[in-house]
């Protein structure tokens, strides 16, 4: 039995699966990995991307922030890939309890997943910083310059910028799902971004599977490590539901 077959067997034997994913989940849909050699963070701008996506930069240079945001973070025409689709199928089959994602692209929901914990927010949502009114992504994608609400407040994307903390209620929920899971699948993440990566420490089971093209700091703790593309691994799963 090879590692992929072992993975499929573990999935078939489990009934409380949690999936924790990063940028690598969406690269097969054509969304660049922020930290890969060819990804967003290797490209050249007047400011480093990490600085442009920080709270202090957003407040000090909103024009530059929104120009960068519209150019690089609003991705049009992308569709869920086989990993997104299979995960949604596992949820419909009652085997997957939650998807915990570091991604902000909304592709898990587009594939049909219902219980998605978006640790870093979503580009699909925006809100007014003054009155709190909620907007869809078109408030930014179909506007120019710094977008404003009818009340005069700035409309910002509902994403977590550098220097901003994660939602504590969301983190608490993620911890609960991971702690109670009988199988934890970690895919497409270098496990280098904290506090999100630290969530893995709460897993108490013996079916920790890491699927990533590169080594991660937690490979030695995993029960199974797969160095294969996520899509090729998840394509082997019979997840149920209407795919």
mmCIF file of N, CA, C and O in Angstrom, residues 60-107:
data_model
loop_
_atom_site.group_PDB
_atom_site.id
_atom_site.type_symbol
_atom_site.label_atom_id
_atom_site.label_comp_id
_atom_site.label_asym_id
_atom_site.label_seq_id
_atom_site.Cartn_x
_atom_site.Cartn_y
_atom_site.Cartn_z
ATOM 1 N N UNK A 60 -1.972 54.906 6.392
ATOM 2 C CA UNK A 60 -1.128 56.020 5.949
ATOM 3 C C UNK A 60 -1.176 56.245 4.438
ATOM 4 O O UNK A 60 -1.059 57.385 3.968
ATOM 5 N N UNK A 61 -1.348 55.178 3.681
ATOM 6 C CA UNK A 61 -1.315 55.278 2.209
ATOM 7 C C UNK A 61 -2.480 54.510 1.588
ATOM 8 O O UNK A 61 -2.272 53.542 0.851
ATOM 9 N N UNK A 62 -3.717 54.908 1.861
ATOM 10 C CA UNK A 62 -4.868 54.144 1.357
ATOM 11 C C UNK A 62 -4.913 54.050 -0.165
ATOM 12 O O UNK A 62 -5.329 53.019 -0.706
ATOM 13 N N UNK A 63 -4.483 55.104 -0.868
ATOM 14 C CA UNK A 63 -4.500 55.043 -2.331
ATOM 15 C C UNK A 63 -3.603 53.927 -2.847
ATOM 16 O O UNK A 63 -4.000 53.155 -3.734
ATOM 17 N N UNK A 64 -2.385 53.849 -2.310
ATOM 18 C CA UNK A 64 -1.462 52.804 -2.720
ATOM 19 C C UNK A 64 -1.989 51.426 -2.326
ATOM 20 O O UNK A 64 -1.850 50.456 -3.080
ATOM 21 N N UNK A 65 -2.578 51.347 -1.141
ATOM 22 C CA UNK A 65 -3.117 50.076 -0.674
ATOM 23 C C UNK A 65 -4.174 49.565 -1.637
ATOM 24 O O UNK A 65 -4.128 48.396 -2.059
ATOM 25 N N UNK A 66 -5.142 50.399 -2.005
ATOM 26 C CA UNK A 66 -6.236 49.935 -2.861
ATOM 27 C C UNK A 66 -5.774 49.639 -4.284
ATOM 28 O O UNK A 66 -6.321 48.752 -4.943
ATOM 29 N N UNK A 67 -4.763 50.353 -4.765
ATOM 30 C CA UNK A 67 -4.225 50.051 -6.092
ATOM 31 C C UNK A 67 -3.611 48.651 -6.080
ATOM 32 O O UNK A 67 -3.839 47.844 -6.993
ATOM 33 N N UNK A 68 -2.830 48.360 -5.046
ATOM 34 C CA UNK A 68 -2.224 47.038 -4.908
ATOM 35 C C UNK A 68 -3.294 45.971 -4.703
ATOM 36 O O UNK A 68 -3.238 44.891 -5.304
ATOM 37 N N UNK A 69 -4.264 46.253 -3.846
ATOM 38 C CA UNK A 69 -5.318 45.289 -3.523
ATOM 39 C C UNK A 69 -6.094 44.896 -4.776
ATOM 40 O O UNK A 69 -6.327 43.704 -5.025
ATOM 41 N N UNK A 70 -6.504 45.888 -5.572
ATOM 42 C CA UNK A 70 -7.284 45.575 -6.779
ATOM 43 C C UNK A 70 -6.446 44.831 -7.804
ATOM 44 O O UNK A 70 -6.952 43.973 -8.527
ATOM 45 N N UNK A 71 -5.165 45.139 -7.838
ATOM 46 C CA UNK A 71 -4.292 44.526 -8.830
ATOM 47 C C UNK A 71 -3.944 43.080 -8.500
ATOM 48 O O UNK A 71 -3.874 42.224 -9.387
ATOM 49 N N UNK A 72 -3.771 42.783 -7.210
ATOM 50 C CA UNK A 72 -3.234 41.485 -6.839
ATOM 51 C C UNK A 72 -4.130 40.600 -5.986
ATOM 52 O O UNK A 72 -3.957 39.381 -5.978
ATOM 53 N N UNK A 73 -5.050 41.164 -5.250
ATOM 54 C CA UNK A 73 -5.848 40.337 -4.348
ATOM 55 C C UNK A 73 -7.261 40.065 -4.851
ATOM 56 O O UNK A 73 -7.917 39.150 -4.361
ATOM 57 N N UNK A 74 -7.751 40.859 -5.776
ATOM 58 C CA UNK A 74 -9.048 40.564 -6.387
ATOM 59 C C UNK A 74 -8.777 39.732 -7.635
ATOM 60 O O UNK A 74 -8.254 40.234 -8.630
ATOM 61 N N UNK A 75 -9.072 38.458 -7.550
ATOM 62 C CA UNK A 75 -8.784 37.530 -8.644
ATOM 63 C C UNK A 75 -10.090 37.142 -9.319
ATOM 64 O O UNK A 75 -10.993 36.613 -8.682
ATOM 65 N N UNK A 76 -10.177 37.397 -10.606
ATOM 66 C CA UNK A 76 -11.422 37.160 -11.345
ATOM 67 C C UNK A 76 -11.364 35.868 -12.154
ATOM 68 O O UNK A 76 -10.307 35.477 -12.635
ATOM 69 N N UNK A 77 -12.500 35.246 -12.317
ATOM 70 C CA UNK A 77 -12.624 34.094 -13.197
ATOM 71 C C UNK A 77 -12.066 32.789 -12.672
ATOM 72 O O UNK A 77 -11.957 31.819 -13.434
ATOM 73 N N UNK A 78 -11.725 32.727 -11.391
ATOM 74 C CA UNK A 78 -11.183 31.483 -10.845
ATOM 75 C C UNK A 78 -12.322 30.586 -10.351
ATOM 76 O O UNK A 78 -13.373 31.068 -9.943
ATOM 77 N N UNK A 79 -12.082 29.299 -10.422
ATOM 78 C CA UNK A 79 -13.087 28.326 -9.993
ATOM 79 C C UNK A 79 -12.468 27.331 -9.015
ATOM 80 O O UNK A 79 -11.252 27.112 -9.024
ATOM 81 N N UNK A 80 -13.301 26.719 -8.188
ATOM 82 C CA UNK A 80 -12.790 25.698 -7.258
ATOM 83 C C UNK A 80 -12.116 24.566 -8.016
ATOM 84 O O UNK A 80 -12.540 24.205 -9.122
ATOM 85 N N UNK A 81 -11.083 23.996 -7.432
ATOM 86 C CA UNK A 81 -10.420 22.852 -8.053
ATOM 87 C C UNK A 81 -10.864 21.557 -7.365
ATOM 88 O O UNK A 81 -11.749 21.573 -6.506
ATOM 89 N N UNK A 82 -10.243 20.458 -7.748
ATOM 90 C CA UNK A 82 -10.678 19.153 -7.268
ATOM 91 C C UNK A 82 -10.581 19.036 -5.747
ATOM 92 O O UNK A 82 -11.410 18.378 -5.111
ATOM 93 N N UNK A 83 -9.595 19.687 -5.132
ATOM 94 C CA UNK A 83 -9.466 19.624 -3.671
ATOM 95 C C UNK A 83 -10.657 20.297 -3.002
ATOM 96 O O UNK A 83 -11.251 19.738 -2.068
ATOM 97 N N UNK A 84 -11.003 21.500 -3.458
ATOM 98 C CA UNK A 84 -12.182 22.185 -2.910
ATOM 99 C C UNK A 84 -13.433 21.319 -3.070
ATOM 100 O O UNK A 84 -14.249 21.185 -2.149
ATOM 101 N N UNK A 85 -13.587 20.731 -4.249
ATOM 102 C CA UNK A 85 -14.792 19.960 -4.572
ATOM 103 C C UNK A 85 -14.885 18.693 -3.708
ATOM 104 O O UNK A 85 -15.950 18.350 -3.179
ATOM 105 N N UNK A 86 -13.769 18.002 -3.552
ATOM 106 C CA UNK A 86 -13.767 16.776 -2.747
ATOM 107 C C UNK A 86 -14.029 17.072 -1.275
ATOM 108 O O UNK A 86 -14.719 16.310 -0.584
ATOM 109 N N UNK A 87 -13.478 18.173 -0.778
ATOM 110 C CA UNK A 87 -13.723 18.544 0.613
ATOM 111 C C UNK A 87 -15.203 18.840 0.841
ATOM 112 O O UNK A 87 -15.786 18.439 1.855
ATOM 113 N N UNK A 88 -15.817 19.534 -0.104
ATOM 114 C CA UNK A 88 -17.251 19.808 0.012
ATOM 115 C C UNK A 88 -18.044 18.504 -0.004
ATOM 116 O O UNK A 88 -19.034 18.347 0.722
ATOM 117 N N UNK A 89 -17.595 17.546 -0.812
ATOM 118 C CA UNK A 89 -18.256 16.253 -0.856
ATOM 119 C C UNK A 89 -18.130 15.486 0.444
ATOM 120 O O UNK A 89 -19.078 14.842 0.900
ATOM 121 N N UNK A 90 -16.966 15.568 1.068
ATOM 122 C CA UNK A 90 -16.773 14.911 2.362
ATOM 123 C C UNK A 90 -17.666 15.532 3.428
ATOM 124 O O UNK A 90 -18.173 14.829 4.313
ATOM 125 N N UNK A 91 -17.879 16.823 3.348
ATOM 126 C CA UNK A 91 -18.784 17.477 4.303
ATOM 127 C C UNK A 91 -20.219 17.006 4.088
ATOM 128 O O UNK A 91 -20.930 16.685 5.052
ATOM 129 N N UNK A 92 -20.645 16.934 2.839
ATOM 130 C CA UNK A 92 -22.010 16.467 2.543
ATOM 131 C C UNK A 92 -22.211 15.029 3.004
ATOM 132 O O UNK A 92 -23.313 14.648 3.404
ATOM 133 N N UNK A 93 -21.134 14.254 2.938
ATOM 134 C CA UNK A 93 -21.211 12.846 3.355
ATOM 135 C C UNK A 93 -21.185 12.690 4.868
ATOM 136 O O UNK A 93 -21.294 11.578 5.376
ATOM 137 N N UNK A 94 -21.010 13.798 5.587
ATOM 138 C CA UNK A 94 -21.003 13.753 7.045
ATOM 139 C C UNK A 94 -19.676 13.356 7.660
ATOM 140 O O UNK A 94 -19.604 13.073 8.868
ATOM 141 N N UNK A 95 -18.608 13.326 6.841
ATOM 142 C CA UNK A 95 -17.311 12.904 7.361
ATOM 143 C C UNK A 95 -16.424 14.082 7.753
ATOM 144 O O UNK A 95 -15.620 13.983 8.670
ATOM 145 N N UNK A 96 -16.569 15.186 7.053
ATOM 146 C CA UNK A 96 -15.753 16.366 7.326
ATOM 147 C C UNK A 96 -16.559 17.363 8.149
ATOM 148 O O UNK A 96 -17.642 17.779 7.749
ATOM 149 N N UNK A 97 -16.009 17.759 9.290
ATOM 150 C CA UNK A 97 -16.737 18.652 10.193
ATOM 151 C C UNK A 97 -16.456 20.126 9.922
ATOM 152 O O UNK A 97 -17.323 20.972 10.156
ATOM 153 N N UNK A 98 -15.238 20.454 9.472
ATOM 154 C CA UNK A 98 -14.903 21.863 9.262
ATOM 155 C C UNK A 98 -13.709 22.000 8.334
ATOM 156 O O UNK A 98 -12.824 21.142 8.298
ATOM 157 N N UNK A 99 -13.721 23.086 7.584
ATOM 158 C CA UNK A 99 -12.557 23.526 6.818
ATOM 159 C C UNK A 99 -12.038 24.780 7.507
ATOM 160 O O UNK A 99 -12.783 25.743 7.692
ATOM 161 N N UNK A 100 -10.791 24.750 7.901
ATOM 162 C CA UNK A 100 -10.141 25.923 8.497
ATOM 163 C C UNK A 100 -9.121 26.409 7.480
ATOM 164 O O UNK A 100 -8.213 25.669 7.106
ATOM 165 N N UNK A 101 -9.299 27.624 6.987
ATOM 166 C CA UNK A 101 -8.455 28.094 5.895
ATOM 167 C C UNK A 101 -7.770 29.407 6.205
ATOM 168 O O UNK A 101 -8.321 30.270 6.888
ATOM 169 N N UNK A 102 -6.561 29.530 5.688
ATOM 170 C CA UNK A 102 -5.827 30.785 5.749
ATOM 171 C C UNK A 102 -6.070 31.610 4.485
ATOM 172 O O UNK A 102 -5.590 32.736 4.375
ATOM 173 N N UNK A 103 -6.794 31.045 3.536
ATOM 174 C CA UNK A 103 -7.042 31.716 2.265
ATOM 175 C C UNK A 103 -8.196 32.708 2.370
ATOM 176 O O UNK A 103 -9.074 32.574 3.222
ATOM 177 N N UNK A 104 -8.208 33.673 1.467
ATOM 178 C CA UNK A 104 -9.216 34.740 1.498
ATOM 179 C C UNK A 104 -10.005 34.794 0.207
ATOM 180 O O UNK A 104 -10.678 35.784 -0.062
ATOM 181 N N UNK A 105 -9.970 33.706 -0.585
ATOM 182 C CA UNK A 105 -10.555 33.741 -1.925
ATOM 183 C C UNK A 105 -11.986 33.226 -2.013
ATOM 184 O O UNK A 105 -12.623 33.335 -3.055
ATOM 185 N N UNK A 106 -12.522 32.618 -0.960
ATOM 186 C CA UNK A 106 -13.903 32.144 -0.976
ATOM 187 C C UNK A 106 -14.155 30.915 -1.827
ATOM 188 O O UNK A 106 -15.318 30.547 -2.067
ATOM 189 N N UNK A 107 -13.113 30.229 -2.265
ATOM 190 C CA UNK A 107 -13.306 29.088 -3.168
ATOM 191 C C UNK A 107 -13.902 27.867 -2.471
ATOM 192 O O UNK A 107 -14.575 27.053 -3.114
#
